[in-house]
Amino acid sequence: MQDHKEASPVNPLPPVVVILFLAMALPEAAFSLGAKGLLGGAEAVGWRLSAVQTYAFSGDIFDWMVSNGRWLPEHLLRFLTYSFVHTSFTSTLFAIVFLLALGKLVGEVMGQAAVLVLFFGSAIFGALIYGLLLNDQTWLVGGFPAVYGLIGGYSFVMWQSLGAKGEQQLRAFTLIAMLMGLQLIWGVFFDVGNGWVADLAGFTFGFGASAALVPGGIARVLAAMRRD
């Protein structure tokens, strides 16, 4: 009698997605518990602010490095570390939801290395565009530019799939259009800042980089451009 292993109804998350999840969730857990006085004593109330000042991306610091030609490692690291510091529990939660959903999809379709390239590449590119185009003294924090890169990867996969089926490829951009629209509507009622610039830059990097990460992706993009 042969033993039969039942297939799991839930596909496990790629390990790199789990690691990125923990890198976002653990600091937030410490900040939230510390703010409630459940961890770290009285000093823990200031942990989030201290982390922002230490790890968030600063346009002012970036401008100083450009002006002086001094590229200090502790400030260059901010291009990566800002993705793991958020201003609130809610912001962290939304970033994590996108990371888990889209990181899983990208990981299964493109591989785990692609997840890392899209996540960190989009974080770097988003911060770079934020620093170059804006003169904003507000700290850039949170994982949204990075996860928007994963949205870019998802959109490229959709764009490629729709093209193969002969369907309207603009549908691949439904998610990013909806998210940008929500940010625009939200900005009418609240001061949401200029973080959307980094988010959109992250998406652009993610979509463009996916053409190189998916076998035959660049050829399909060139073919589509020739048809247009």
Short mmCIF file of C-alpha atoms in Angstrom, two decimals:
data_model
loop_
_atom_site.label_atom_id
_atom_site.label_comp_id
_atom_site.label_asym_id
_atom_site.label_seq_id
_atom_site.Cartn_x
_atom_site.Cartn_y
_atom_site.Cartn_z
CA MET A 1 0.00 0.00 0.00
CA GLN A 2 1.51 3.28 -1.10
CA ASP A 3 1.56 6.37 1.06
CA HIS A 4 -0.04 9.38 -0.52
CA LYS A 5 0.88 12.90 0.59
CA GLU A 6 -1.92 15.37 0.29
CA ALA A 7 -0.99 18.60 -1.46
CA SER A 8 -1.27 21.64 0.73
CA PRO A 9 -4.25 23.83 -0.22
CA VAL A 10 -2.14 26.91 0.54
CA ASN A 11 1.10 27.51 -1.31
CA PRO A 12 3.85 28.62 1.08
CA LEU A 13 5.31 32.06 0.79
CA PRO A 14 8.75 32.33 -0.83
CA PRO A 15 11.38 32.58 1.94
CA VAL A 16 12.57 36.02 0.78
CA VAL A 17 9.04 37.35 1.19
CA VAL A 18 8.92 35.95 4.73
CA ILE A 19 12.23 37.66 5.54
CA LEU A 20 11.04 40.99 4.15
CA PHE A 21 7.79 40.60 6.08
CA LEU A 22 9.69 40.08 9.33
CA ALA A 23 11.96 43.04 8.57
CA MET A 24 8.83 45.22 8.38
CA ALA A 25 6.72 43.60 11.09
CA LEU A 26 9.26 43.23 13.91
CA PRO A 27 10.26 46.92 14.12
CA GLU A 28 6.59 47.92 13.98
CA ALA A 29 5.77 45.49 16.77
CA ALA A 30 8.52 47.03 18.90
CA PHE A 31 7.37 50.60 18.13
CA SER A 32 3.70 49.81 18.86
CA LEU A 33 4.37 47.88 22.08
CA GLY A 34 6.85 50.52 23.21
CA ALA A 35 4.36 53.34 22.61
CA LYS A 36 1.84 51.50 24.82
CA GLY A 37 4.39 51.04 27.60
CA LEU A 38 4.46 47.26 27.16
CA LEU A 39 8.09 47.07 26.05
CA GLY A 40 11.31 48.91 26.75
CA GLY A 41 10.21 51.20 29.55
CA ALA A 42 9.75 54.97 29.33
CA GLU A 43 12.36 55.45 26.60
CA ALA A 44 10.46 53.16 24.21
CA VAL A 45 7.90 55.89 23.52
CA GLY A 46 10.49 57.63 21.35
CA TRP A 47 11.70 54.56 19.46
CA ARG A 48 9.73 55.30 16.31
CA LEU A 49 10.92 58.90 16.06
CA SER A 50 14.50 57.84 16.75
CA ALA A 51 14.28 55.18 14.03
CA VAL A 52 12.93 57.71 11.53
CA GLN A 53 15.80 60.08 12.23
CA THR A 54 18.36 57.27 11.95
CA TYR A 55 17.03 55.19 9.06
CA ALA A 56 14.59 57.27 6.96
CA PHE A 57 15.61 58.88 3.69
CA SER A 58 16.24 62.60 3.91
CA GLY A 59 16.17 64.86 0.87
CA ASP A 60 18.22 67.42 2.80
CA ILE A 61 20.95 64.91 3.60
CA PHE A 62 20.91 63.72 -0.01
CA ASP A 63 21.29 67.31 -1.26
CA TRP A 64 24.18 67.84 1.17
CA MET A 65 25.97 64.74 -0.12
CA VAL A 66 25.48 65.83 -3.73
CA SER A 67 26.68 69.39 -3.04
CA ASN A 68 29.75 68.27 -1.10
CA GLY A 69 30.57 65.14 -3.08
CA ARG A 70 30.69 63.12 0.11
CA TRP A 71 28.83 59.82 0.01
CA LEU A 72 28.76 58.68 3.62
CA PRO A 73 27.88 54.97 4.03
CA GLU A 74 25.52 55.56 6.97
CA HIS A 75 23.46 57.92 4.82
CA LEU A 76 23.64 55.81 1.65
CA LEU A 77 22.09 52.99 3.68
CA ARG A 78 19.02 55.18 4.08
CA PHE A 79 18.15 54.35 0.45
CA LEU A 80 17.38 50.84 1.74
CA THR A 81 16.52 51.15 5.42
CA TYR A 82 13.68 53.67 5.04
CA SER A 83 11.51 50.86 3.65
CA PHE A 84 11.39 49.16 7.05
CA VAL A 85 10.36 52.18 9.15
CA HIS A 86 6.77 53.42 9.06
CA THR A 87 4.94 56.32 10.64
CA SER A 88 2.08 54.22 12.03
CA PHE A 89 0.77 50.71 12.55
CA THR A 90 -1.84 51.24 9.81
CA SER A 91 0.79 52.27 7.26
CA THR A 92 2.86 49.19 8.10
CA LEU A 93 -0.20 46.95 7.80
CA PHE A 94 -1.05 48.15 4.29
CA ALA A 95 2.57 47.81 3.14
CA ILE A 96 2.73 44.27 4.53
CA VAL A 97 -0.52 43.25 2.81
CA PHE A 98 0.87 44.37 -0.57
CA LEU A 99 4.22 42.71 0.16
CA LEU A 100 2.69 39.34 0.99
CA ALA A 101 0.22 39.27 -1.89
CA LEU A 102 2.43 40.63 -4.66
CA GLY A 103 5.70 39.23 -3.34
CA LYS A 104 4.17 35.75 -3.46
CA LEU A 105 2.99 36.23 -7.04
CA VAL A 106 6.25 37.72 -8.28
CA GLY A 107 8.26 35.08 -6.44
CA GLU A 108 6.29 32.24 -8.02
CA VAL A 109 6.42 33.70 -11.54
CA MET A 110 9.88 35.30 -11.66
CA GLY A 111 11.77 33.72 -8.78
CA GLN A 112 13.02 34.89 -5.40
CA ALA A 113 15.97 36.83 -6.79
CA ALA A 114 13.53 38.93 -8.80
CA VAL A 115 11.61 39.79 -5.63
CA LEU A 116 14.78 41.19 -4.08
CA VAL A 117 15.75 43.09 -7.24
CA LEU A 118 12.30 44.67 -7.57
CA PHE A 119 11.91 45.44 -3.87
CA PHE A 120 15.30 47.02 -3.20
CA GLY A 121 15.76 48.43 -6.71
CA SER A 122 12.42 50.22 -6.48
CA ALA A 123 13.24 51.49 -2.99
CA ILE A 124 16.52 52.97 -4.22
CA PHE A 125 15.04 54.41 -7.41
CA GLY A 126 12.04 55.84 -5.56
CA ALA A 127 14.24 57.62 -3.03
CA LEU A 128 16.58 58.85 -5.76
CA ILE A 129 13.74 60.42 -7.78
CA TYR A 130 12.25 61.86 -4.57
CA GLY A 131 15.58 63.46 -3.72
CA LEU A 132 16.34 64.72 -7.24
CA LEU A 133 12.95 66.14 -8.21
CA LEU A 134 11.74 67.58 -4.92
CA ASN A 135 13.03 70.02 -2.39
CA ASP A 136 11.04 68.42 0.40
CA GLN A 137 12.27 68.44 3.98
CA THR A 138 9.83 65.69 4.95
CA TRP A 139 11.41 62.34 5.72
CA LEU A 140 10.65 59.60 3.20
CA VAL A 141 9.61 56.54 5.19
CA GLY A 142 7.80 53.29 4.60
CA GLY A 143 7.83 50.33 2.27
CA PHE A 144 5.44 51.68 -0.35
CA PRO A 145 8.00 52.63 -3.04
CA ALA A 146 9.43 49.11 -2.68
CA VAL A 147 6.07 47.31 -2.79
CA TYR A 148 4.99 49.53 -5.68
CA GLY A 149 7.93 47.97 -7.48
CA LEU A 150 6.31 44.60 -6.88
CA ILE A 151 3.08 46.07 -8.26
CA GLY A 152 5.12 47.00 -11.32
CA GLY A 153 6.28 43.40 -11.59
CA TYR A 154 2.72 42.14 -11.25
CA SER A 155 1.56 44.62 -13.89
CA PHE A 156 4.23 43.44 -16.31
CA VAL A 157 3.18 39.81 -15.83
CA MET A 158 -0.44 40.83 -16.47
CA TRP A 159 0.55 42.95 -19.48
CA GLN A 160 2.46 40.03 -20.95
CA SER A 161 -0.35 37.56 -20.27
CA LEU A 162 -3.04 39.80 -21.78
CA GLY A 163 -0.91 40.36 -24.86
CA ALA A 164 -0.48 36.62 -25.34
CA LYS A 165 -4.26 36.22 -25.25
CA GLY A 166 -4.82 39.10 -27.65
CA GLU A 167 -6.69 41.08 -25.01
CA GLN A 168 -6.47 44.77 -24.12
CA GLN A 169 -3.11 45.19 -22.37
CA LEU A 170 -4.03 48.48 -20.72
CA ARG A 171 -6.02 46.41 -18.24
CA ALA A 172 -2.68 45.45 -16.71
CA PHE A 173 -2.44 48.95 -15.27
CA THR A 174 -5.80 48.85 -13.48
CA LEU A 175 -4.27 48.31 -10.03
CA ILE A 176 -1.73 51.14 -10.24
CA ALA A 177 -4.35 53.49 -11.73
CA MET A 178 -6.73 52.68 -8.88
CA LEU A 179 -4.05 53.23 -6.22
CA MET A 180 -2.89 56.52 -7.72
CA GLY A 181 -6.52 57.62 -8.01
CA LEU A 182 -7.14 56.82 -4.35
CA GLN A 183 -4.07 58.81 -3.36
CA LEU A 184 -5.33 61.75 -5.42
CA ILE A 185 -8.76 61.61 -3.79
CA TRP A 186 -7.23 61.21 -0.34
CA GLY A 187 -5.00 64.22 -1.02
CA VAL A 188 -8.05 66.41 -1.60
CA PHE A 189 -9.09 65.96 2.03
CA PHE A 190 -5.78 65.37 3.79
CA ASP A 191 -2.17 66.48 3.44
CA VAL A 192 -0.61 63.27 2.12
CA GLY A 193 2.73 64.82 1.18
CA ASN A 194 4.89 64.00 -1.83
CA GLY A 195 5.54 60.35 -1.10
CA TRP A 196 3.49 59.43 -4.17
CA VAL A 197 6.42 60.62 -6.31
CA ALA A 198 8.61 57.88 -4.84
CA ASP A 199 5.74 55.37 -5.12
CA LEU A 200 5.25 56.07 -8.82
CA ALA A 201 9.01 55.93 -9.41
CA GLY A 202 9.09 52.56 -7.63
CA PHE A 203 6.33 51.25 -9.89
CA THR A 204 8.14 52.51 -12.99
CA PHE A 205 11.34 50.75 -11.96
CA GLY A 206 9.47 47.55 -11.15
CA PHE A 207 7.70 47.43 -14.49
CA GLY A 208 10.83 48.29 -16.47
CA ALA A 209 13.11 45.91 -14.57
CA SER A 210 10.62 43.07 -15.02
CA ALA A 211 11.15 43.25 -18.77
CA ALA A 212 14.75 42.21 -18.13
CA LEU A 213 13.89 39.66 -15.43
CA VAL A 214 11.25 37.76 -17.39
CA PRO A 215 12.72 35.65 -20.23
CA GLY A 216 11.81 37.26 -23.54
CA GLY A 217 10.35 40.28 -21.79
CA ILE A 218 12.45 42.90 -23.58
CA ALA A 219 11.65 41.35 -26.97
CA ARG A 220 7.92 41.55 -26.20
CA VAL A 221 8.19 45.19 -25.15
CA LEU A 222 10.07 46.08 -28.36
CA ALA A 223 7.51 44.20 -30.43
CA ALA A 224 4.69 46.09 -28.74
CA MET A 225 6.43 49.41 -29.39
CA ARG A 226 6.83 48.55 -33.07
CA ARG A 227 3.14 47.68 -33.33
CA ASP A 228 2.23 51.05 -31.81
#
